[in-house]
Amino acid sequence: MSRRLRSITDPDALPGYRDNDRASARIEFLREALPPGEDVERVAAVFRLMGDPGRVRILATLLEAGEVCVHDLASVAGLSESSVSQALRLMRAHRVVETRRAGRVVFYRLGDNHVRMLLDLAITHAGHSPAVTAVSSPIDPTRQEPT
Amino acid sequence: MSRRLRSITDPDALPGYRDNDRASARIEFLREALPPGEDVERVAAVFRLMGDPGRVRILATLLEAGEVCVHDLASVAGLSESSVSQALRLMRAHRVVETRRAGRVVFYRLGDNHVRMLLDLAITHAGHSPAVTAVSSPIDPTRQEPT
DNA sequence: TGAACAAATGATAATCTGTTCAGATGAGTC
DNA sequence: GACTCATCTGAACAGATTATCATTTGTTCA
């Protein structure tokens, strides 16, 4: 976060946070700081692709094994070959995975390091993070206030 | 990837890749290497939450500004306050965002560093990556074979 | 060439998701 | 207390997503 941004947006740093003019300036500033719409769409698309248990199993398998054929992916992930094929098609279109053909077998691998890092980060973190809470009130009385 | 895993799964490293027994061993091994089902679900859930353009805008705003109230989030992201509230509720349940109340205003911020890293990585990468391809054949003739 | 195999595709139905609307809650203010 | 503001919630609808089945393509091998 930039210094200027902080000075504009910090709710505690300024008196008159609720003032209309200040609010407009803040919103204007933040809106301009957003990534371009095209990038937002691309980010969302990749995350959406990674947001399905079956596809996560496929990707985790590729992360572990490097290169795997469709048939094996289906067996490992516990999905039909058709499902896997459909999933791979979507991920191919967004370069989340890439292919190599060897005879009649097609091997899939992760598309790039970026995907590899996202996956690795998420899986590692999931390994030692608390379970999901029930849908709760925005302010949970049992929650500790940050210091 | 472990050495043993590579020796079992590398399609080029072994003759008899297609052999049934070897295939079974390979699949068995990969299946056991998958993260626990609970972790897979959790990873998928977080990615799914991050896989919507509106929510990406919300999260990107929080990444940039640190703490933002619901009303401002709606203005910046170009969504109704109700939509934002619904989105935040989902993300709250998975600890993707956290809250702080100040009077009748509720400020939201990113839940933890893990989320921050995922977002940052994805947005940075989207900034200089090629657009999405049309749905294409698994083996695109124009594609370069990896070396 | 034809049989066997791996993978991809198209179409469909069932399911899931996101948005909106109307109303409820909770906190400040007069 | 009545009023306003900021936010939250539940229900309902439209649109997107998913799995599945049948079919097709492309490859190897007898």
Coordinates of N, CA, C and O in Angstrom, one line a residue, chain B residues 7-67:
Chain B
S7 N 10.6 -41.9 -10.7 CA 10.9 -43.2 -11.4 C 9.7 -44.0 -11.7 O 9.6 -44.8 -12.6
I8 N 8.6 -43.9 -10.9 CA 7.4 -44.6 -11.2 C 6.6 -44.0 -12.3 O 5.9 -44.7 -13.1
T9 N 6.6 -42.7 -12.3 CA 5.5 -42.0 -13.1 C 6.1 -41.4 -14.4 O 5.3 -41.1 -15.3
D10 N 7.4 -41.3 -14.5 CA 7.9 -40.7 -15.7 C 7.6 -41.5 -17.0 O 8.0 -42.7 -17.1
P11 N 6.8 -41.0 -17.9 CA 6.4 -41.8 -19.1 C 7.6 -42.2 -20.0 O 7.5 -43.1 -20.7
D12 N 8.6 -41.4 -19.9 CA 9.8 -41.6 -20.8 C 10.8 -42.5 -20.1 O 11.7 -43.1 -20.8
A13 N 10.8 -42.5 -18.8 CA 11.9 -43.1 -18.1 C 11.9 -44.6 -18.1 O 12.9 -45.3 -17.9
L14 N 10.7 -45.2 -18.3 CA 10.6 -46.6 -18.2 C 10.0 -47.2 -19.5 O 9.1 -46.7 -20.1
P15 N 10.5 -48.4 -19.8 CA 9.8 -49.2 -20.8 C 8.6 -49.8 -20.2 O 8.5 -49.8 -18.9
G16 N 7.6 -50.2 -20.9 CA 6.4 -50.8 -20.3 C 5.6 -49.9 -19.6 O 4.9 -50.3 -18.6
Y17 N 5.5 -48.6 -20.0 CA 4.7 -47.7 -19.3 C 3.2 -48.1 -19.4 O 2.4 -47.9 -18.5
R18 N 2.9 -48.8 -20.5 CA 1.5 -49.1 -20.7 C 1.1 -50.4 -20.1 O -0.1 -50.8 -20.1
D19 N 2.1 -51.1 -19.5 CA 1.8 -52.4 -18.9 C 0.8 -52.2 -17.7 O 0.9 -51.3 -17.0
N20 N -0.1 -53.2 -17.6 CA -1.2 -53.1 -16.7 C -0.8 -53.0 -15.2 O -1.3 -52.2 -14.5
D21 N 0.2 -53.8 -14.9 CA 0.6 -53.8 -13.5 C 1.3 -52.5 -13.1 O 1.1 -52.0 -12.1
R22 N 2.2 -52.1 -14.0 CA 2.9 -50.9 -13.8 C 1.9 -49.7 -13.7 O 2.0 -48.8 -12.8
A23 N 0.9 -49.8 -14.6 CA -0.1 -48.7 -14.6 C -0.9 -48.7 -13.2 O -1.1 -47.6 -12.6
S24 N -1.2 -49.9 -12.7 CA -1.9 -49.9 -11.4 C -1.0 -49.4 -10.3 O -1.5 -48.6 -9.5
A25 N 0.2 -49.7 -10.3 CA 1.1 -49.2 -9.3 C 1.2 -47.7 -9.3 O 1.2 -47.0 -8.3
R26 N 1.3 -47.2 -10.5 CA 1.5 -45.8 -10.7 C 0.2 -45.1 -10.2 O 0.3 -44.1 -9.4
I27 N -0.9 -45.5 -10.6 CA -2.2 -44.9 -10.2 C -2.3 -45.0 -8.7 O -2.7 -44.0 -8.0
E28 N -2.0 -46.1 -8.1 CA -2.1 -46.3 -6.7 C -1.3 -45.3 -6.0 O -1.7 -44.6 -5.0
F29 N 0.0 -45.2 -6.5 CA 0.9 -44.3 -5.8 C 0.4 -42.8 -5.9 O 0.5 -42.1 -4.9
L30 N 0.0 -42.4 -7.1 CA -0.5 -41.0 -7.2 C -1.7 -40.8 -6.4 O -1.8 -39.7 -5.8
R31 N -2.6 -41.7 -6.3 CA -3.8 -41.6 -5.5 C -3.4 -41.3 -4.0 O -4.0 -40.4 -3.4
E32 N -2.4 -42.0 -3.6 CA -2.0 -41.8 -2.2 C -1.3 -40.5 -2.0 O -1.3 -40.0 -0.8
A33 N -0.7 -40.0 -3.0 CA 0.0 -38.7 -2.9 C -0.9 -37.5 -2.9 O -0.5 -36.4 -2.6
L34 N -2.2 -37.7 -3.3 CA -3.1 -36.6 -3.3 C -3.3 -36.1 -1.9 O -3.2 -36.8 -0.9
P35 N -3.6 -34.8 -1.8 CA -3.9 -34.2 -0.5 C -5.2 -34.9 0.1 O -6.0 -35.4 -0.7
P36 N -5.3 -34.9 1.4 CA -6.6 -35.5 2.0 C -7.8 -34.8 1.4 O -7.8 -33.6 1.1
G37 N -8.9 -35.5 1.3 CA -10.1 -35.0 0.7 C -10.6 -33.7 1.3 O -11.0 -32.8 0.6
E38 N -10.4 -33.6 2.6 CA -10.8 -32.4 3.3 C -10.0 -31.2 2.8 O -10.6 -30.1 2.6
D39 N -8.7 -31.4 2.6 CA -7.9 -30.3 2.1 C -8.2 -29.9 0.7 O -8.3 -28.7 0.4
V40 N -8.5 -30.9 -0.1 CA -8.9 -30.6 -1.5 C -10.1 -29.8 -1.5 O -10.2 -28.8 -2.2
E41 N -11.1 -30.1 -0.7 CA -12.3 -29.3 -0.6 C -12.1 -27.9 -0.2 O -12.6 -27.0 -0.7
R42 N -11.2 -27.8 0.8 CA -10.9 -26.4 1.3 C -10.2 -25.6 0.2 O -10.5 -24.4 0.0
V43 N -9.2 -26.2 -0.5 CA -8.5 -25.4 -1.5 C -9.5 -25.0 -2.6 O -9.6 -23.9 -3.0
A44 N -10.4 -26.0 -3.0 CA -11.3 -25.7 -4.1 C -12.3 -24.5 -3.6 O -12.6 -23.7 -4.4
A45 N -12.7 -24.6 -2.4 CA -13.6 -23.6 -1.9 C -13.0 -22.2 -1.9 O -13.7 -21.2 -2.3
V46 N -11.8 -22.1 -1.5 CA -11.1 -20.8 -1.5 C -11.0 -20.3 -3.0 O -11.3 -19.1 -3.3
F47 N -10.5 -21.1 -3.8 CA -10.4 -20.7 -5.2 C -11.7 -20.4 -5.8 O -11.8 -19.4 -6.6
R48 N -12.7 -21.1 -5.5 CA -14.0 -20.8 -6.1 C -14.5 -19.4 -5.6 O -15.0 -18.6 -6.4
L49 N -14.2 -19.1 -4.4 CA -14.6 -17.8 -3.9 C -13.9 -16.7 -4.6 O -14.4 -15.6 -4.8
M50 N -12.6 -17.0 -5.0 CA -11.8 -16.0 -5.7 C -12.1 -16.0 -7.2 O -11.5 -15.2 -7.9
G51 N -13.0 -16.8 -7.6 CA -13.2 -17.0 -9.0 C -14.4 -16.3 -9.6 O -15.1 -16.8 -10.5
D52 N -14.6 -15.1 -9.1 CA -15.7 -14.3 -9.6 C -15.2 -12.8 -9.8 O -14.6 -12.3 -8.8
P53 N -15.5 -12.2 -10.9 CA -15.0 -10.9 -11.2 C -15.3 -9.9 -10.1 O -14.5 -9.1 -9.7
G54 N -16.6 -9.9 -9.6 CA -17.0 -9.0 -8.6 C -16.2 -9.2 -7.3 O -15.7 -8.2 -6.7
R55 N -16.0 -10.4 -6.9 CA -15.3 -10.7 -5.7 C -13.8 -10.4 -5.9 O -13.1 -9.9 -5.0
V56 N -13.3 -10.6 -7.1 CA -11.9 -10.2 -7.3 C -11.7 -8.7 -7.2 O -10.7 -8.3 -6.6
R57 N -12.7 -8.0 -7.7 CA -12.5 -6.5 -7.5 C -12.6 -6.1 -6.0 O -11.8 -5.3 -5.5
I58 N -13.5 -6.8 -5.3 CA -13.5 -6.5 -3.8 C -12.2 -6.9 -3.2 O -11.6 -6.1 -2.4
L59 N -11.7 -8.0 -3.5 CA -10.4 -8.5 -2.8 C -9.3 -7.6 -3.3 O -8.4 -7.3 -2.5
A60 N -9.2 -7.2 -4.6 CA -8.1 -6.4 -5.0 C -8.2 -5.0 -4.3 O -7.1 -4.4 -4.0
T61 N -9.4 -4.5 -4.1 CA -9.5 -3.3 -3.4 C -9.0 -3.4 -2.0 O -8.2 -2.5 -1.5
L62 N -9.3 -4.5 -1.3 CA -8.8 -4.7 0.1 C -7.3 -4.9 0.1 O -6.6 -4.4 1.0
L63 N -6.8 -5.5 -1.0 CA -5.3 -5.7 -1.1 C -4.6 -4.4 -1.2 O -3.6 -4.2 -0.6
E64 N -5.2 -3.5 -1.9 CA -4.6 -2.2 -2.1 C -4.8 -1.2 -0.9 O -3.9 -0.5 -0.5
A65 N -6.0 -1.3 -0.3 CA -6.4 -0.2 0.7 C -6.3 -0.7 2.1 O -6.3 0.1 3.0
G66 N -6.2 -2.0 2.3 CA -6.1 -2.5 3.7 C -7.4 -2.8 4.3 O -7.8 -3.9 4.5
E67 N -8.1 -1.7 4.6 CA -9.4 -1.8 5.2 C -10.4 -0.9 4.5 O -10.2 0.3 4.4

